[in-house]
Coordinates of C-alpha atoms in Angstrom, one line a residue:
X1 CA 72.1 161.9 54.7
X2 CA 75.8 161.6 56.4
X3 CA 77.9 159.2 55.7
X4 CA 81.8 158.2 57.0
X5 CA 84.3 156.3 55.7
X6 CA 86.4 155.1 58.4
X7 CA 89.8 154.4 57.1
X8 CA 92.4 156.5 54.9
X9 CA 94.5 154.0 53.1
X10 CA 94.3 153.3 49.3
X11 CA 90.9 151.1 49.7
X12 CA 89.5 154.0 52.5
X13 CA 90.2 157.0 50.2
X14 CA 89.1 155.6 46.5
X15 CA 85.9 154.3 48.3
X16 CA 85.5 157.9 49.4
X17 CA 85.8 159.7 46.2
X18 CA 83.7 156.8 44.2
X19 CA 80.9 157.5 47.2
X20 CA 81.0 161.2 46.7
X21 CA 80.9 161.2 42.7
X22 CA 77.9 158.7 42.5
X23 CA 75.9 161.2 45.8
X24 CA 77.4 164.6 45.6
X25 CA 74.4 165.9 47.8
X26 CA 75.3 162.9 50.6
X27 CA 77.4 164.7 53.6
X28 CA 80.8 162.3 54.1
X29 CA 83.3 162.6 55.9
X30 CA 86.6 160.7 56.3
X31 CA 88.4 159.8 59.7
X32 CA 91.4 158.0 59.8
X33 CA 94.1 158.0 62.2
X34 CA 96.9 158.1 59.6
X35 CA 97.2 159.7 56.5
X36 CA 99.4 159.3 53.5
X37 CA 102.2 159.5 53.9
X38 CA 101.9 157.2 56.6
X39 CA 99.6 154.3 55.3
X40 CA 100.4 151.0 54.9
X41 CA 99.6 151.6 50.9
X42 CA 102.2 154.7 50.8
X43 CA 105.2 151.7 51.0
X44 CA 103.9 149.7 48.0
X45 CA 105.3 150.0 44.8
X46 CA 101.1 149.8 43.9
X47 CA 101.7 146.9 41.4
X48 CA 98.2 145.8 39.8
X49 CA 98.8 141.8 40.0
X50 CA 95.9 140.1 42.6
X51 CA 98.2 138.3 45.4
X52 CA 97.5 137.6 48.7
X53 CA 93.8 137.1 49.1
X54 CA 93.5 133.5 49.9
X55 CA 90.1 132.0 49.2
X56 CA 88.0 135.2 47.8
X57 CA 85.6 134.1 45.1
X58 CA 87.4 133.9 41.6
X59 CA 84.6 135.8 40.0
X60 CA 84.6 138.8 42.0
X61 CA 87.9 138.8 41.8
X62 CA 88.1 138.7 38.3
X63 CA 85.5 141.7 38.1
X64 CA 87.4 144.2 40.9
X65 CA 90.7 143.5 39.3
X66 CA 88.8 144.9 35.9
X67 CA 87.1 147.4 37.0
X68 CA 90.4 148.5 38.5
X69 CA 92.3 148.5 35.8
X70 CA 90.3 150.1 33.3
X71 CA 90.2 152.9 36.1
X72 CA 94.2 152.9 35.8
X73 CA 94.3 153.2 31.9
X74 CA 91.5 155.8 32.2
X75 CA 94.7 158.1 34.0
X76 CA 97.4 156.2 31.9
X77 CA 95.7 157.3 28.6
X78 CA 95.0 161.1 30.5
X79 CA 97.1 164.0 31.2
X80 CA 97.1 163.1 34.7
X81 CA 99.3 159.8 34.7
X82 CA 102.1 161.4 36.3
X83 CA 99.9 163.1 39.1
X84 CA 98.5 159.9 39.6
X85 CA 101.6 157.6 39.2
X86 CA 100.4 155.4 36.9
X87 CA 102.7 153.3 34.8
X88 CA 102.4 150.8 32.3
X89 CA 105.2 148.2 32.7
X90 CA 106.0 145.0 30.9
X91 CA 106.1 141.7 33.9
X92 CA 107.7 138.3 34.3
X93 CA 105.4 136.6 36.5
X94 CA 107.1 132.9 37.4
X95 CA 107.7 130.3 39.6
X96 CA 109.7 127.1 40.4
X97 CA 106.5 125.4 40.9
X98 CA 104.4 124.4 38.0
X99 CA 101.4 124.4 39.6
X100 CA 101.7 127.9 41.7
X101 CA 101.7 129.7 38.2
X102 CA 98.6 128.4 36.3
X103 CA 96.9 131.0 33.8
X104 CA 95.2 133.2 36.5
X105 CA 91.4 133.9 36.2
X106 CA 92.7 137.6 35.9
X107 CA 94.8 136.9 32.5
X108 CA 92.3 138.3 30.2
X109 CA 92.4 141.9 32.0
X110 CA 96.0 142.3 31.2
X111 CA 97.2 143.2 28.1
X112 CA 99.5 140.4 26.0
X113 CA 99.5 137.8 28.7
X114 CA 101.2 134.6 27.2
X115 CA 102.3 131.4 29.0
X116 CA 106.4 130.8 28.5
X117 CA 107.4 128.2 26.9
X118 CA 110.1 125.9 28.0
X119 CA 112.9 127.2 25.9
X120 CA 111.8 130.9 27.6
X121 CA 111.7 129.2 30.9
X122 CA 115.2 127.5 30.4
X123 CA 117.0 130.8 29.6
X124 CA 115.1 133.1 32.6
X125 CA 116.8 130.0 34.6
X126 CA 120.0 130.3 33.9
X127 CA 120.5 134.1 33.5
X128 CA 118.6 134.6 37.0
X129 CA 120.4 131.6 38.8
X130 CA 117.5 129.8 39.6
X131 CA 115.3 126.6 38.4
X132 CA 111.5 128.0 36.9
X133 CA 109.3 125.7 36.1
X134 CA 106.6 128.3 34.9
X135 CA 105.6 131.7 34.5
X136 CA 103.8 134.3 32.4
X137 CA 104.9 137.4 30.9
X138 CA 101.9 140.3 30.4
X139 CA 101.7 144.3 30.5
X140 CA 100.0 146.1 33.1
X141 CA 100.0 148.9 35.5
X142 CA 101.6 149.9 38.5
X143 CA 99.7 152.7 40.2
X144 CA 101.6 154.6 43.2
X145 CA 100.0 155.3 46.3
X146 CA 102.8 157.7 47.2
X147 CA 101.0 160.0 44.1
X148 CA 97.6 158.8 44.1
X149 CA 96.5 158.9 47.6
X150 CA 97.5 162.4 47.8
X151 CA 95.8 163.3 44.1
X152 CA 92.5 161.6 45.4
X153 CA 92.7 163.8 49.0
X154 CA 93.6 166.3 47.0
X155 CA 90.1 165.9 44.9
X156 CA 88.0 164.5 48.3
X157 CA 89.1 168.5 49.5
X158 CA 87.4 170.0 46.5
X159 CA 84.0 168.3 46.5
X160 CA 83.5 169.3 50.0
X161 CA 84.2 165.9 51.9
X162 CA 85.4 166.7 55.5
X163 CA 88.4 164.9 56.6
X164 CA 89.0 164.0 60.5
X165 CA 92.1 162.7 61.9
X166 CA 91.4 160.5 64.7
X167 CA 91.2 157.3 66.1
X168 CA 87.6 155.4 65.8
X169 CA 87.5 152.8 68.2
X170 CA 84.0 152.0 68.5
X171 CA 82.2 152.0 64.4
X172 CA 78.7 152.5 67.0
X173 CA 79.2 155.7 68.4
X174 CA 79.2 157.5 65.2
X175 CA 75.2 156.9 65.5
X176 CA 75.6 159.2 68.2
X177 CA 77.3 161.5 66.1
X178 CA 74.5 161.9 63.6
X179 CA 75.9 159.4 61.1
X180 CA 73.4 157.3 58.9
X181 CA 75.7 154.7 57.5
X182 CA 79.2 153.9 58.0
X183 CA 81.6 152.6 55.6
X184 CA 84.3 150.3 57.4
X185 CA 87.7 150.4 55.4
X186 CA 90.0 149.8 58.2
X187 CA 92.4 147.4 56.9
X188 CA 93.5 145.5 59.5
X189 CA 92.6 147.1 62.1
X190 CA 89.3 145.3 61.1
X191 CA 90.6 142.9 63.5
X192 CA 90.2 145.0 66.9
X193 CA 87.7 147.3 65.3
X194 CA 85.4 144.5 64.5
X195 CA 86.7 141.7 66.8
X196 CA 87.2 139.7 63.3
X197 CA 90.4 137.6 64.4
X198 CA 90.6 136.6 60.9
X199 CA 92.2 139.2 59.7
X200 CA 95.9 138.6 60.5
X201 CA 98.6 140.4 59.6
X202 CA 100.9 139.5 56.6
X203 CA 104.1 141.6 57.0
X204 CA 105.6 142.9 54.2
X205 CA 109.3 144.0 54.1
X206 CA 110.9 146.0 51.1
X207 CA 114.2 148.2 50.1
X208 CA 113.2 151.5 47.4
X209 CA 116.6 151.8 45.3
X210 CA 117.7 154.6 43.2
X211 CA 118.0 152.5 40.1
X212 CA 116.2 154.9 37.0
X213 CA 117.5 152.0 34.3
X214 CA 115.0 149.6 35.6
X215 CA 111.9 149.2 33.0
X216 CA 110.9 145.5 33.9
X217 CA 108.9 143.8 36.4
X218 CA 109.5 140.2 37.9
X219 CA 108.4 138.4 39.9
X220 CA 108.9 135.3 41.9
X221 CA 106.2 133.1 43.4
X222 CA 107.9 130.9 45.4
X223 CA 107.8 131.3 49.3
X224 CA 111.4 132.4 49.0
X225 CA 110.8 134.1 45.8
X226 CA 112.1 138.4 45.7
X227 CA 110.1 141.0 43.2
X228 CA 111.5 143.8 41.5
X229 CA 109.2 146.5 41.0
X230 CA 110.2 149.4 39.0
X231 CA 108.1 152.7 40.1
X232 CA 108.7 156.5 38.6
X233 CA 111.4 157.9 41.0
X234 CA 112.2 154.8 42.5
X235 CA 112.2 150.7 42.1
X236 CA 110.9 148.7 44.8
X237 CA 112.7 145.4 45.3
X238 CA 111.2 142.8 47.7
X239 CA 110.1 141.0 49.6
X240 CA 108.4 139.1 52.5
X241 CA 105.1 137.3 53.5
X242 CA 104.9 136.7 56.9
X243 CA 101.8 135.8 58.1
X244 CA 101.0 136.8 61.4
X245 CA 103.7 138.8 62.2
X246 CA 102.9 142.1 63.7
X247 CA 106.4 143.0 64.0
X248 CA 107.1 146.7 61.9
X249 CA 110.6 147.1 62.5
X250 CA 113.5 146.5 59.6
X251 CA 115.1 143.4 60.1
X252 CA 118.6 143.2 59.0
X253 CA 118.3 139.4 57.8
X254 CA 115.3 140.0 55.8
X255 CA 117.0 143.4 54.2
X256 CA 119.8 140.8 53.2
X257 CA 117.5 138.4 51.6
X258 CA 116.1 141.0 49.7
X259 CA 119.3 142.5 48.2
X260 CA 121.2 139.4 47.4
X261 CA 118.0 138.0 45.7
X262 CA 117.3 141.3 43.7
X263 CA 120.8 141.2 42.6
X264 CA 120.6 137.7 41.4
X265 CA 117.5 138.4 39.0
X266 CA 119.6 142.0 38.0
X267 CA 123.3 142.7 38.9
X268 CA 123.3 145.9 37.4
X269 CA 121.5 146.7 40.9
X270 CA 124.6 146.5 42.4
X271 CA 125.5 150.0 41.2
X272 CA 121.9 151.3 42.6
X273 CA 121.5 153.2 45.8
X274 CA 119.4 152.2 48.2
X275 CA 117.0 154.9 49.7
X276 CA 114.4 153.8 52.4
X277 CA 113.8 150.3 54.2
X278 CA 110.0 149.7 55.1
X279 CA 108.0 147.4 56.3
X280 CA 104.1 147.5 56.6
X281 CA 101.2 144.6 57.3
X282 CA 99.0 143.4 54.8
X283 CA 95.4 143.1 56.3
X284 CA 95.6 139.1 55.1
X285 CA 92.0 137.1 55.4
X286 CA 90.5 134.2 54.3
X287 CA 88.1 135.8 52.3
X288 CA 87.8 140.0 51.5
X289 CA 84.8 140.9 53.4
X290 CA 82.8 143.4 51.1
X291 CA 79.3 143.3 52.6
X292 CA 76.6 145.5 54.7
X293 CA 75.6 144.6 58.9
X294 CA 72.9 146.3 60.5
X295 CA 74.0 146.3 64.4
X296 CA 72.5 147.5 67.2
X297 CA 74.0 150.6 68.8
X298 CA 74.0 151.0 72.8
X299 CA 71.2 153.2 73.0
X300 CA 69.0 150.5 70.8
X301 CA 69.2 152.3 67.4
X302 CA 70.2 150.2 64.3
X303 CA 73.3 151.6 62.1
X304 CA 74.0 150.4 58.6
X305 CA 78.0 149.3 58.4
X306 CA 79.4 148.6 54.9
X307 CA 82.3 146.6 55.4
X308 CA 85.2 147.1 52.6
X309 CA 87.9 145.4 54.0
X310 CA 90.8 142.3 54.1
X311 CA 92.2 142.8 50.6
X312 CA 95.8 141.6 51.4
X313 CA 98.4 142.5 49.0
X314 CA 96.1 143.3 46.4
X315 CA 94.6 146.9 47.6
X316 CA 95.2 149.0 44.8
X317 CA 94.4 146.1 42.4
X318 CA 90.9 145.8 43.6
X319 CA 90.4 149.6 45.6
X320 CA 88.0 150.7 42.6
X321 CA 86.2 147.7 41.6
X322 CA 85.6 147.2 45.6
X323 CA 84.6 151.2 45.5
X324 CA 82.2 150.8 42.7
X325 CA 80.5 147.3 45.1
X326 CA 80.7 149.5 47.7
X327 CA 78.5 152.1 45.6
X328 CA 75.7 149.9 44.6
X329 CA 75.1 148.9 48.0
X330 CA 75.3 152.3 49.3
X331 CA 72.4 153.1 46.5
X332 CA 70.3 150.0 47.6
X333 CA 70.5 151.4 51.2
X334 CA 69.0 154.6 49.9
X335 CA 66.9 153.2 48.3
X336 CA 65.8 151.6 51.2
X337 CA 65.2 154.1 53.1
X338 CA 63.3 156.3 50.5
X339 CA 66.5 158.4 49.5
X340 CA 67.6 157.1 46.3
X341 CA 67.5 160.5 45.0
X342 CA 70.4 162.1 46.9

């Protein structure tokens, strides 16, 4: 049985190595046209908090984000966190709306999430110079694509998977090629790929800042809300969400927005350094599409396509609970077609 995985970014590579664990005899093989380091995941600060997924079903979500991060504390609680860049940070999750910061389905995956009260609100609004109404403050992780994409290749390597760099621009033609299923992680190039115009881009600037005395995350929700982020060697201060914007260049006027907001929530960032500016698009839908089509190639043969794909800015929050779906559908496939045994 061969197998590809079309797609090397966080939710490409983890559905790869999940895949390969649960059918070591199964032949796979990987193409992607980019690679970390240059993946859209490889500029996020890989902060597990669901955002940006629009109308996805609250109970899936609630299970992916789970499954996720009892993956993370798996490494957290190993000798491999630091390989793997996984963190466990303490978060300020708030907003000047009340009702964008209800208690999320996700609350009881995270460890101490409690609601804060007005008195807790009150001070946050006056030492950050702005007006929340409410927020949340929990533990979790963040988990940095920077390290774990390259520990994951590193681990695809030894259990034999072949990895191709290339473009795939028809998901068909690798019938031709002797493939039995293919597993579409594509991100947003979904939305040539697959001619799925709902997936739109959601562009996503930040600045990385030498700044090693950051410990805390916060977070603002508000549409001109910023995030600080810390990560291991750096801390990721943000951001944008611009739907629909395919533009990948720095702009100067968000880069400002970014800075002066980052400095208002923690002035002792004016004494960081700043290191890289990045921007990067989100594959934004209105729902993730996690599912298998059967289509018809051009030579009349059916090919089995497991789509994995439209995650938004929560890819690293869901990539194993997603990989693990992705799994059991692979297995009903093969069963399907008298292979279960593989």
């Amino acid at each position: 049985m061969r197998v590809a995985v079309v797609g090397a970014g966080v939710i490409g590579i983890t559905t790869a190595v999940a895949v390969k664990e649960a059918f070591p005899s199964v032949e796979l093989t990987v193409f992607s046209e980019n690679f970390s380091p240059e993946t859209t995941g490889d500029g996020s600060a890989g902060f597990w908090t669901p955002f940006f997924i629009a109308d996805t079903d609250e109970k899936k979500l609630h299970q992916w984000s789970l499954v996720t991060h009892k993956w993370m504390e798996g490494f957290w609680k190993s000798e491999l966190a630091s390989d793997v860049g996984v963190s466990l940070i303490p978060v300020y999750r708030v907003s000047s709306d009340a009702g964008d910061v209800r208690t999320p389905i996700w609350a009881d995956v995270v460890y101490g999430n409690f609601e804060l009260n007005q008195k807790q609100l009150d001070r946050l609004s006056e030492i950050k110079k702005k007006n929340y109404a409410a927020g949340h403050h929990y533990l979790t992780y963040t988990c940095e694509p920077t390290k774990l994409l390259p520990f994951l290749m590193k681990k695809l390597r030894s259990m034999d998977v072949r990895i191709v760099k290339t473009k795939i621009k028809d998901l068909k033609k690798l019938k031709d090629d002797g493939f039995d299923i293919v597993i579409n992680c594509t991100g947003i190039g979904s939305r040539e790929l697959c001619s799925d115009k709902s997936v739109v881009p959601v562009r996503g600037q930040v600045i990385r800042m030498k700044a090693p005395w950051m410990f805390e995350t916060f977070t603002e929700e508000d549409c001109d809300g910023n995030y600080v982020i810390p990560n291991m060697e750096s801390v990721v201060l943000g951001g944008t969400h611009q739907e629909n914007d395919f533009n990948i260049s720095v702009c100067p006027n968000d880069s400002k927005f970014i800075l002066d907001g980052c400095k208002r929530l923690y002035p002792s960032l004016h004494n960081g350094k700043v290191l890289k500016k990045w921007v990067g698009l989100r594959p934004g839908r209105n729902q993730i599409r996690l599912e298998p089509e059967i289509v018809r190639t051009d030579k009349g043969q059916n090919l089995t396509i497991i789509h994995n794909y439209g995650h938004g800015g929560s890819g690293v929050t869901l990539s194993w609970g997603c990989a693990m779906d992705v799994v059991d559908i692979l297995r009903q496939q093969l069963k399907a077609k008298n292979l279960s045994k593989l």
